[in-house]
PDB file of C-alpha atoms in Angstrom:
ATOM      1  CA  UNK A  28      81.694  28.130 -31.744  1.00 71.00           C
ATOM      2  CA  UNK A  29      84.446  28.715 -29.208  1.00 80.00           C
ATOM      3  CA  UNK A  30      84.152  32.230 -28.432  1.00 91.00           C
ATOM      4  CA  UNK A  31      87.684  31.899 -26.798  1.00 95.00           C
ATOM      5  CA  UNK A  32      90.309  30.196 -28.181  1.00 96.00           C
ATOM      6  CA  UNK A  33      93.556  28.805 -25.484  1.00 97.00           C
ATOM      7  CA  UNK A  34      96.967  27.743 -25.947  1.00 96.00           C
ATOM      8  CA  UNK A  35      98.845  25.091 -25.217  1.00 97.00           C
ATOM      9  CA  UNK A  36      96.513  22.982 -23.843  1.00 96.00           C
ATOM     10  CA  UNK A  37      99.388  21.483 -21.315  1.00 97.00           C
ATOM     11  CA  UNK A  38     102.269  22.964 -20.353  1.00 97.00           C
ATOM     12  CA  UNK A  39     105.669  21.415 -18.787  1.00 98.00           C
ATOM     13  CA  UNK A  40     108.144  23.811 -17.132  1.00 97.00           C
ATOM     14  CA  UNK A  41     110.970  23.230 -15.087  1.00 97.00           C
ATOM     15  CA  UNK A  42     110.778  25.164 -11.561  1.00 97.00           C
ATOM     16  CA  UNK A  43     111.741  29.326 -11.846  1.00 97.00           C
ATOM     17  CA  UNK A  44     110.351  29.103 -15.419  1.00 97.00           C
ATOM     18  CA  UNK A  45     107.859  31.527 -17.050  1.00 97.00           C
ATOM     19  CA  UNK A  46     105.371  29.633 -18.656  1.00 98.00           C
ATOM     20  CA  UNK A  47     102.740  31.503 -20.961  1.00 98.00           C
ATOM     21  CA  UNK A  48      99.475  30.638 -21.621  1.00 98.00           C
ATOM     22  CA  UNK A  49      98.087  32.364 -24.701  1.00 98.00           C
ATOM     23  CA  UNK A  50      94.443  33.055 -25.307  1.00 98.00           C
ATOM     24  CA  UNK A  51      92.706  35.039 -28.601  1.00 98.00           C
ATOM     25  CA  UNK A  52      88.994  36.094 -29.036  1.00 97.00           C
ATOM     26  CA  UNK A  53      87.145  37.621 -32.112  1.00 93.00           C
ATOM     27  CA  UNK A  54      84.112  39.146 -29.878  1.00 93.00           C
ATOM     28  CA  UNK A  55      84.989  42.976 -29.775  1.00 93.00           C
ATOM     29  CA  UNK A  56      82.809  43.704 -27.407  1.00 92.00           C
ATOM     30  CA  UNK A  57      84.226  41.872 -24.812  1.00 93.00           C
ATOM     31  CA  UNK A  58      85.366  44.496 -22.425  1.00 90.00           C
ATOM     32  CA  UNK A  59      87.024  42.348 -19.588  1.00 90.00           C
ATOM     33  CA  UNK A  60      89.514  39.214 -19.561  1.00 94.00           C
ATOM     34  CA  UNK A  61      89.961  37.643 -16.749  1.00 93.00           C
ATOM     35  CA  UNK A  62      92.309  34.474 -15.615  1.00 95.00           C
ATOM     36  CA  UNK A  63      90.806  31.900 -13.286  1.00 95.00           C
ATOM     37  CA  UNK A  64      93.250  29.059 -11.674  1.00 96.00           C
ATOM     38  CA  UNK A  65      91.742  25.489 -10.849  1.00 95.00           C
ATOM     39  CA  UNK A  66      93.155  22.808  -8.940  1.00 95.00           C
ATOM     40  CA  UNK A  67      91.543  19.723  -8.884  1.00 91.00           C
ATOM     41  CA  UNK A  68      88.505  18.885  -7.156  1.00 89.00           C
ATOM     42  CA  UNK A  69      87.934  22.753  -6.912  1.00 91.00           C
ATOM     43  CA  UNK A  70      85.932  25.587  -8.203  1.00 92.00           C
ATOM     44  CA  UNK A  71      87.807  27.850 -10.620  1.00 93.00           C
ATOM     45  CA  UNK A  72      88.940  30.973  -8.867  1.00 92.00           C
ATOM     46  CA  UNK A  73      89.441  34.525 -10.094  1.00 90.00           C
ATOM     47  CA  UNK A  74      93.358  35.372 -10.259  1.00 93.00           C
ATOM     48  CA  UNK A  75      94.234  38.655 -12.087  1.00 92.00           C
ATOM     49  CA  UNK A  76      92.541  40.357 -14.978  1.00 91.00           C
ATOM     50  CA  UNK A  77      92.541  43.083 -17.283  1.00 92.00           C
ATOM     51  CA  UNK A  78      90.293  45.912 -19.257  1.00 90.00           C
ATOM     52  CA  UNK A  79      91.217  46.434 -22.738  1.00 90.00           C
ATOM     53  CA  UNK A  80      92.492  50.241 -21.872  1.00 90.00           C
ATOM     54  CA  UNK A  81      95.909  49.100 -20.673  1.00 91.00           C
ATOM     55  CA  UNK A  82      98.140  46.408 -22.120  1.00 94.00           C
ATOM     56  CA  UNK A  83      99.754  45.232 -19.057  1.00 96.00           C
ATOM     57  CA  UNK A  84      98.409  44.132 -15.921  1.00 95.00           C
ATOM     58  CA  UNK A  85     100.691  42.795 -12.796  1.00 95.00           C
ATOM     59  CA  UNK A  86      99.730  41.216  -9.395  1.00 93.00           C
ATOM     60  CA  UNK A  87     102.199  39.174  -8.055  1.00 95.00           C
ATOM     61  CA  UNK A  88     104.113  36.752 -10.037  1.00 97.00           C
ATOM     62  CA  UNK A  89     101.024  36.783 -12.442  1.00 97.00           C
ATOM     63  CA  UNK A  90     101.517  39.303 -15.223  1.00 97.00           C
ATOM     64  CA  UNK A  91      98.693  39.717 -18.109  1.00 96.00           C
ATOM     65  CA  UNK A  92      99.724  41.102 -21.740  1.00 96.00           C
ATOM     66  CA  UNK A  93      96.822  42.696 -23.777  1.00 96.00           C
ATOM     67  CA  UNK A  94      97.193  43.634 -27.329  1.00 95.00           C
ATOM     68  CA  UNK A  95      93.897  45.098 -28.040  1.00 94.00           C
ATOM     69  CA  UNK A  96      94.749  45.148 -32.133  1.00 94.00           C
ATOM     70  CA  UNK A  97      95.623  41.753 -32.109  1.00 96.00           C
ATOM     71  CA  UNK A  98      92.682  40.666 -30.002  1.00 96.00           C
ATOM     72  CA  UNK A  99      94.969  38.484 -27.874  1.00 97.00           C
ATOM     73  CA  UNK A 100      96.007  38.479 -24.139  1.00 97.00           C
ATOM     74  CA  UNK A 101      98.483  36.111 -22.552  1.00 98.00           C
ATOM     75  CA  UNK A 102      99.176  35.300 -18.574  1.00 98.00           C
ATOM     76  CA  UNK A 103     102.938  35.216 -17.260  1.00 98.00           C
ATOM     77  CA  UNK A 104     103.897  33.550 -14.537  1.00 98.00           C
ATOM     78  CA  UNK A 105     107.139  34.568 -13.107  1.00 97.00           C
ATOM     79  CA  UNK A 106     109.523  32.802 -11.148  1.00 97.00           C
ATOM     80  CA  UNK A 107     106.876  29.828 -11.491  1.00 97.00           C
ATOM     81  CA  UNK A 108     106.816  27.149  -8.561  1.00 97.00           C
ATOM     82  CA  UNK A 109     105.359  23.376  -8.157  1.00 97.00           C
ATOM     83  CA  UNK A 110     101.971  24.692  -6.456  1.00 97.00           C
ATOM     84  CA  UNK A 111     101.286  27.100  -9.319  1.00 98.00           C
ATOM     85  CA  UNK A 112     100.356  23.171 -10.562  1.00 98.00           C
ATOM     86  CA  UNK A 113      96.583  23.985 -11.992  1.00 97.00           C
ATOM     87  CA  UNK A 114      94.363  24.122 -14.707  1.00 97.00           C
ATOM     88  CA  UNK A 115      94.663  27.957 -15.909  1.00 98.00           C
ATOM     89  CA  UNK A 116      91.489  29.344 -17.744  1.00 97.00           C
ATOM     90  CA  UNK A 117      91.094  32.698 -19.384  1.00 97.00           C
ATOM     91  CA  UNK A 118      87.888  34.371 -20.297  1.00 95.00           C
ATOM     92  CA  UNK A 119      86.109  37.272 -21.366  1.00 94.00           C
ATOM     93  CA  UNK A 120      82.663  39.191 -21.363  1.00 90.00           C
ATOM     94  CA  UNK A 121      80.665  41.808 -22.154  1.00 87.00           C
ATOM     95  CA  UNK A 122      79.749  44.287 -19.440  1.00 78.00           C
ATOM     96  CA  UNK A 123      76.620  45.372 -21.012  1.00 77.00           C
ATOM     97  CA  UNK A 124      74.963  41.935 -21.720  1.00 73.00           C
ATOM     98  CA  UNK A 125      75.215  40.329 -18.173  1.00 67.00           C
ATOM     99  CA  UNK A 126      78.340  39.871 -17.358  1.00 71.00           C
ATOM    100  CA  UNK A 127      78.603  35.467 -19.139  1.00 82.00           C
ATOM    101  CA  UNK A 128      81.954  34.544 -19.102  1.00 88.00           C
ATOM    102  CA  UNK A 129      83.134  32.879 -21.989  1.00 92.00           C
ATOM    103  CA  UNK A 130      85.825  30.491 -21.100  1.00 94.00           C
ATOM    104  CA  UNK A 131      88.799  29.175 -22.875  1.00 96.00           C
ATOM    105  CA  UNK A 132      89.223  25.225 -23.027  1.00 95.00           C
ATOM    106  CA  UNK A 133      92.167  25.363 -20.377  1.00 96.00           C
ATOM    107  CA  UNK A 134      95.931  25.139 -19.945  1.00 97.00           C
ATOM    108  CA  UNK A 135      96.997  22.184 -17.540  1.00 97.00           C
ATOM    109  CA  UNK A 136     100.453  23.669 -15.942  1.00 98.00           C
ATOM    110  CA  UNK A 137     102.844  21.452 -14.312  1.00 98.00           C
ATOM    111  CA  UNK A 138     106.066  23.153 -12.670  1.00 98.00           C
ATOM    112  CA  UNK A 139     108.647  20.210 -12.026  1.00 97.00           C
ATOM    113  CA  UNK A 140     110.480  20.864  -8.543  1.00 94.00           C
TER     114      UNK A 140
ATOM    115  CA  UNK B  14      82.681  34.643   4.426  1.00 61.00           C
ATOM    116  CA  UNK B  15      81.744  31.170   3.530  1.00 73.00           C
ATOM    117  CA  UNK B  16      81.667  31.357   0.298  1.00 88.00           C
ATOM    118  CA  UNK B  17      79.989  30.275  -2.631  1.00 93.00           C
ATOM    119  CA  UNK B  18      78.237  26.777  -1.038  1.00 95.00           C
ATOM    120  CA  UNK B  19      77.345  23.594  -3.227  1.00 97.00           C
ATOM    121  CA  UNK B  20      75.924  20.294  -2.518  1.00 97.00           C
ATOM    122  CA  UNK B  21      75.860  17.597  -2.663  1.00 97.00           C
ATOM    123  CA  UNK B  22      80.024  17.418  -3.835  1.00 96.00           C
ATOM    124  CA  UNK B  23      79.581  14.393  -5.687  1.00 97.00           C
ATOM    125  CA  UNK B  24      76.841  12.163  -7.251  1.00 97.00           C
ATOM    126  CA  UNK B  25      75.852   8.945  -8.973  1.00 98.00           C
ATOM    127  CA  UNK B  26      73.147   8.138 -10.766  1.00 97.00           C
ATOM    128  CA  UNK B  27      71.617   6.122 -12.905  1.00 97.00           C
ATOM    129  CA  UNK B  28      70.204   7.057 -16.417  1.00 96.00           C
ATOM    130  CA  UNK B  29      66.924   8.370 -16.185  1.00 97.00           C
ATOM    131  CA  UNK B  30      66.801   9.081 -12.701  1.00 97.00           C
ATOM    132  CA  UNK B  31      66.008  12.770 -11.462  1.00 97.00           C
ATOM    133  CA  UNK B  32      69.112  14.388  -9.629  1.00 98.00           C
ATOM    134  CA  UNK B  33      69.117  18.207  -8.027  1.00 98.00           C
ATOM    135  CA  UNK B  34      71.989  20.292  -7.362  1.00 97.00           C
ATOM    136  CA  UNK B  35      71.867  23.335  -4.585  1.00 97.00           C
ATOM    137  CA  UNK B  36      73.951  26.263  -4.433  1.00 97.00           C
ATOM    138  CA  UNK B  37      74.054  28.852  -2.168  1.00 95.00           C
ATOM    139  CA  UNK B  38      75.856  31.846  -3.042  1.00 93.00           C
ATOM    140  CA  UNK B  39      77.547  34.489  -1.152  1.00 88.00           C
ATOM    141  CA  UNK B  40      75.461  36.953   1.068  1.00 85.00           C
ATOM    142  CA  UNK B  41      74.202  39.631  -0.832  1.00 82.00           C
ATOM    143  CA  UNK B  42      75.539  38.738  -4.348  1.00 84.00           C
ATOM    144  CA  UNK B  43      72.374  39.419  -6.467  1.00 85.00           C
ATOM    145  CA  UNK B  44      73.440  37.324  -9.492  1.00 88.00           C
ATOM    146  CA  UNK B  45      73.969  33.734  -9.414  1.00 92.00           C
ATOM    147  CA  UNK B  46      75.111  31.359 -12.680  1.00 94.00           C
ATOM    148  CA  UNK B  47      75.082  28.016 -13.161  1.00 96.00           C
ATOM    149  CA  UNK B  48      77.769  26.749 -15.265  1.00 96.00           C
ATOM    150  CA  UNK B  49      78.657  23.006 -16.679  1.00 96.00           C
ATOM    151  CA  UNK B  50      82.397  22.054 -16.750  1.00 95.00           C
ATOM    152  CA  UNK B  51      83.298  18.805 -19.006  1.00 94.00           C
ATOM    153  CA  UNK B  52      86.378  17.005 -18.508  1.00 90.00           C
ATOM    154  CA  UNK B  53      88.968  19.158 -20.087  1.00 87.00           C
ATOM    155  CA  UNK B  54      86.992  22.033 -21.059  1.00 91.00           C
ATOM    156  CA  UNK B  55      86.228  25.687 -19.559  1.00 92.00           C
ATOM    157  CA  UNK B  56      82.576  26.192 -17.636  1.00 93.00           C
ATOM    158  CA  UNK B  57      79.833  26.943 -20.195  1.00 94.00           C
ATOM    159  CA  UNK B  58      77.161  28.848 -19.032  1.00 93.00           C
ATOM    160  CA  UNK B  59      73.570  27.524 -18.449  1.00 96.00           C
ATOM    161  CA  UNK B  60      71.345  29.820 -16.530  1.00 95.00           C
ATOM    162  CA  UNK B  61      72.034  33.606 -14.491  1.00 93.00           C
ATOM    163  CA  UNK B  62      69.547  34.728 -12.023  1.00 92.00           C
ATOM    164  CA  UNK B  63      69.533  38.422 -11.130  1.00 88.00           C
ATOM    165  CA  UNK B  64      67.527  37.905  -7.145  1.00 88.00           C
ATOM    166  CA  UNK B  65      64.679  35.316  -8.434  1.00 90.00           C
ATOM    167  CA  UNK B  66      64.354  36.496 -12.137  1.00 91.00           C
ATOM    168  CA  UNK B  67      65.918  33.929 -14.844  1.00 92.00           C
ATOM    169  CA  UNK B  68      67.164  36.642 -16.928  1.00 89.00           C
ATOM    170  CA  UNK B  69      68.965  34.366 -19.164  1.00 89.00           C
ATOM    171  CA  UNK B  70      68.115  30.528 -19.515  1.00 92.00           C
ATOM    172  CA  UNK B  71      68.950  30.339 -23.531  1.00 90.00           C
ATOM    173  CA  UNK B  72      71.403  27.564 -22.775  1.00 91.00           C
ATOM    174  CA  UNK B  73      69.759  25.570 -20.318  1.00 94.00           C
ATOM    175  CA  UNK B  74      67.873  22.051 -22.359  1.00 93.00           C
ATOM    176  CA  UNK B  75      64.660  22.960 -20.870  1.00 92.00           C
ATOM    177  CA  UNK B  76      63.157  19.574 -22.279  1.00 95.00           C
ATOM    178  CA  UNK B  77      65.626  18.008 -19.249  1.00 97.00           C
ATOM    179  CA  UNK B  78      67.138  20.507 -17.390  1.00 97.00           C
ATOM    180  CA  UNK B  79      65.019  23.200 -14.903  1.00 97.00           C
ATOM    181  CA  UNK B  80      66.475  25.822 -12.092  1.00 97.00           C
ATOM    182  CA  UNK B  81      64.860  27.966  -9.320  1.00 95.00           C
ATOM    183  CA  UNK B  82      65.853  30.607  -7.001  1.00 94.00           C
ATOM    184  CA  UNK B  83      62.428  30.905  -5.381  1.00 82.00           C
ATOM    185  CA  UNK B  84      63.454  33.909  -2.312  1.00 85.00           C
ATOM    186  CA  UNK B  85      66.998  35.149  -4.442  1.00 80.00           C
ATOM    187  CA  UNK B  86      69.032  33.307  -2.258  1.00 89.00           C
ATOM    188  CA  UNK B  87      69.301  29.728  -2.983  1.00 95.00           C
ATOM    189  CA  UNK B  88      69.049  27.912  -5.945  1.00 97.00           C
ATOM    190  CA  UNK B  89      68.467  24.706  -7.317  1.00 97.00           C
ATOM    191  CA  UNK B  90      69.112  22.922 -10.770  1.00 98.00           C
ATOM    192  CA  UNK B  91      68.116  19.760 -11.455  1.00 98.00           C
ATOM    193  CA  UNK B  92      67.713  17.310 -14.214  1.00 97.00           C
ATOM    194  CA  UNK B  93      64.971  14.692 -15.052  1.00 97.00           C
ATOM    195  CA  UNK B  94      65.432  12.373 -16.820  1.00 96.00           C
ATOM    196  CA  UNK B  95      69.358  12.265 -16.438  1.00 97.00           C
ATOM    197  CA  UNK B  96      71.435  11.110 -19.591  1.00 97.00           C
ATOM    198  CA  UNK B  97      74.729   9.286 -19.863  1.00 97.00           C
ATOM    199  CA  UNK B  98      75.973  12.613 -21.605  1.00 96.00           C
ATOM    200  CA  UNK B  99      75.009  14.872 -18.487  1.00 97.00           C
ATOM    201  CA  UNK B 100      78.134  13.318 -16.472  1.00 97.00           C
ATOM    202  CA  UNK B 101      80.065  16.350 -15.982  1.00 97.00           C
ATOM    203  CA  UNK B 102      81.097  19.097 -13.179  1.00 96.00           C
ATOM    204  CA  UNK B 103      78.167  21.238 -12.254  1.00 98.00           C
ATOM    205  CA  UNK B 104      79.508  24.843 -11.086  1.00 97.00           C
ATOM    206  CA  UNK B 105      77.918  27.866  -9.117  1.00 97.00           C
ATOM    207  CA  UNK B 106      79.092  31.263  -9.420  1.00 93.00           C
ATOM    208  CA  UNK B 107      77.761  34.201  -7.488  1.00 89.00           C
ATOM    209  CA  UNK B 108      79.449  37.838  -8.906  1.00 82.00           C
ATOM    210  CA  UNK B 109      81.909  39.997  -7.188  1.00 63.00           C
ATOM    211  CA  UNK B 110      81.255  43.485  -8.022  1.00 59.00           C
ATOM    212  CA  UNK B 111      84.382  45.104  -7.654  1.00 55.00           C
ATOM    213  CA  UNK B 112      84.460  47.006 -10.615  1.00 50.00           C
ATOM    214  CA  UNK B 113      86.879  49.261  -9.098  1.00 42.00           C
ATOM    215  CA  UNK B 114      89.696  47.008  -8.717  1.00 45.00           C
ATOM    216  CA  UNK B 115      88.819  43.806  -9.817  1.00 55.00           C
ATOM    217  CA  UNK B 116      85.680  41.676 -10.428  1.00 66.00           C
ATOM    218  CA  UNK B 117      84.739  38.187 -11.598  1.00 72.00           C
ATOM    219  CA  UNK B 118      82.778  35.238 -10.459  1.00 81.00           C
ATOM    220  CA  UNK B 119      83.533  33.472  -7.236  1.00 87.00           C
ATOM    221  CA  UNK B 120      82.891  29.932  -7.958  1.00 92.00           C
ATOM    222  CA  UNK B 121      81.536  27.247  -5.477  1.00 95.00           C
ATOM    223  CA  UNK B 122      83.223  23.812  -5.245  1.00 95.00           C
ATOM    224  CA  UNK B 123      81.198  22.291  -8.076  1.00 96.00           C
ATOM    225  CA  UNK B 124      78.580  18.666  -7.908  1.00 97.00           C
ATOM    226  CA  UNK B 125      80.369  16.298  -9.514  1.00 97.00           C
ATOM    227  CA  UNK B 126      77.443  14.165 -11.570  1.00 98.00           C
ATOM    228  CA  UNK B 127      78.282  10.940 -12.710  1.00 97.00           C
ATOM    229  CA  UNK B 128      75.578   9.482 -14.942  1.00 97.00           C
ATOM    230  CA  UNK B 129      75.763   5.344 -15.291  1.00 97.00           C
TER     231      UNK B 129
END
């Protein structure tokens, strides 16, 4: 059972678009959503993430939206450029049970210069 | 910092054959996962080590699949006998724990395991 469910699995936008990546989860104990970016060959690698006591997160060009009644979170990326090109995962855990990170199946992002 | 370090990057095998994987994780960073990454999917968990303690190996095929952290440093996974179905991205993570900011895995490169 997917603990984490991601979508669109790919995603075409043009070059100063926002593309959103949407993720939803049923687990409310989850306390901690994080966004990792991969680009090929590579390890994923932590980019922003949030705690379910605020609904908006910033850091960058990366925003995070949290709606903790809807049990959904989505990533922003602003002004969006051709080496934000990645795989985008989002995930979430428990604190209190060791810290696994469920992951979502991915969102393959391709800016176009 | 080097980072999370894995080796080898990439392997080949062929069916049945015994293959080992060897991370080594950041200095100091306690807990160490393994996680396995299939083409177009997220990282699925398999074992965490807190130092040399398996405290959670529920997911690991332990008729195939067997991991050690002997001094709670370096670890090892390996798999005998491998399967065609084991081909996939082999990940280490080693845990940031910046709970005041921000905290998550840092992830190692990945073994790529090709199974033939």
């Amino acid at each position: 059972q997917q603990q984490v469910k991601q979508s669109p699995q790919s995603l075409i936008v043009q070059k100063g678009g926002i593309p959103i990546i949407n993720c939803a989860y049923e687990n409310t104990a989850f306390d901690y959503f994080p966004w990792y970016q991969q680009f090929p060959g590579k390890g994923p690698a932590l980019l922003i993430a949030i705690r379910p006591d605020v609904s908006e997160k910033k850091e960058g060009r990366f925003t995070i939206s949290f709606n903790k009644s809807a049990k959904q979170f989505s990533l922003h990326i602003m002004d969006s450029q051709p080496g934000d090109s990645a795989t985008y995962f989002c995930a979430a855990s428990n604190s209190n049970t060791g810290n696994q990170f469920y992951f979502g199946t991915g969102t393959s992002l391709t800016v176009i210069p | 910092e080097a980072g999370v370090v894995q080796s080898p990057r990439y392997k080949i095998i062929e069916k049945k054959q015994p293959v080992a994987f060897w991370c080594n994780p950041i200095s100091g960073h306690n807990t160490l996962y393994w996680y396995l990454q299939n083409l177009g999917q997220g990282p699925e968990l398999l074992i965490r080590y807190e130092n040399e303690e398996a405290v959670d190996d529920s997911q690991l095929p332990k008729d195939r699949f067997s991991a050690e952290r002997l001094k709670g440093v370096d670890s090892t996974l390996k798999i005998q006998p491998a399967e065609l179905g084991d081909s996939a991205v082999y990940l280490c993570a080693s845990l940031l724990p910046d709970r005041e900011i921000n905290y998550g895995y840092t992830f190692g490169s990945g073994t790529r395991l090709t199974v033939v």
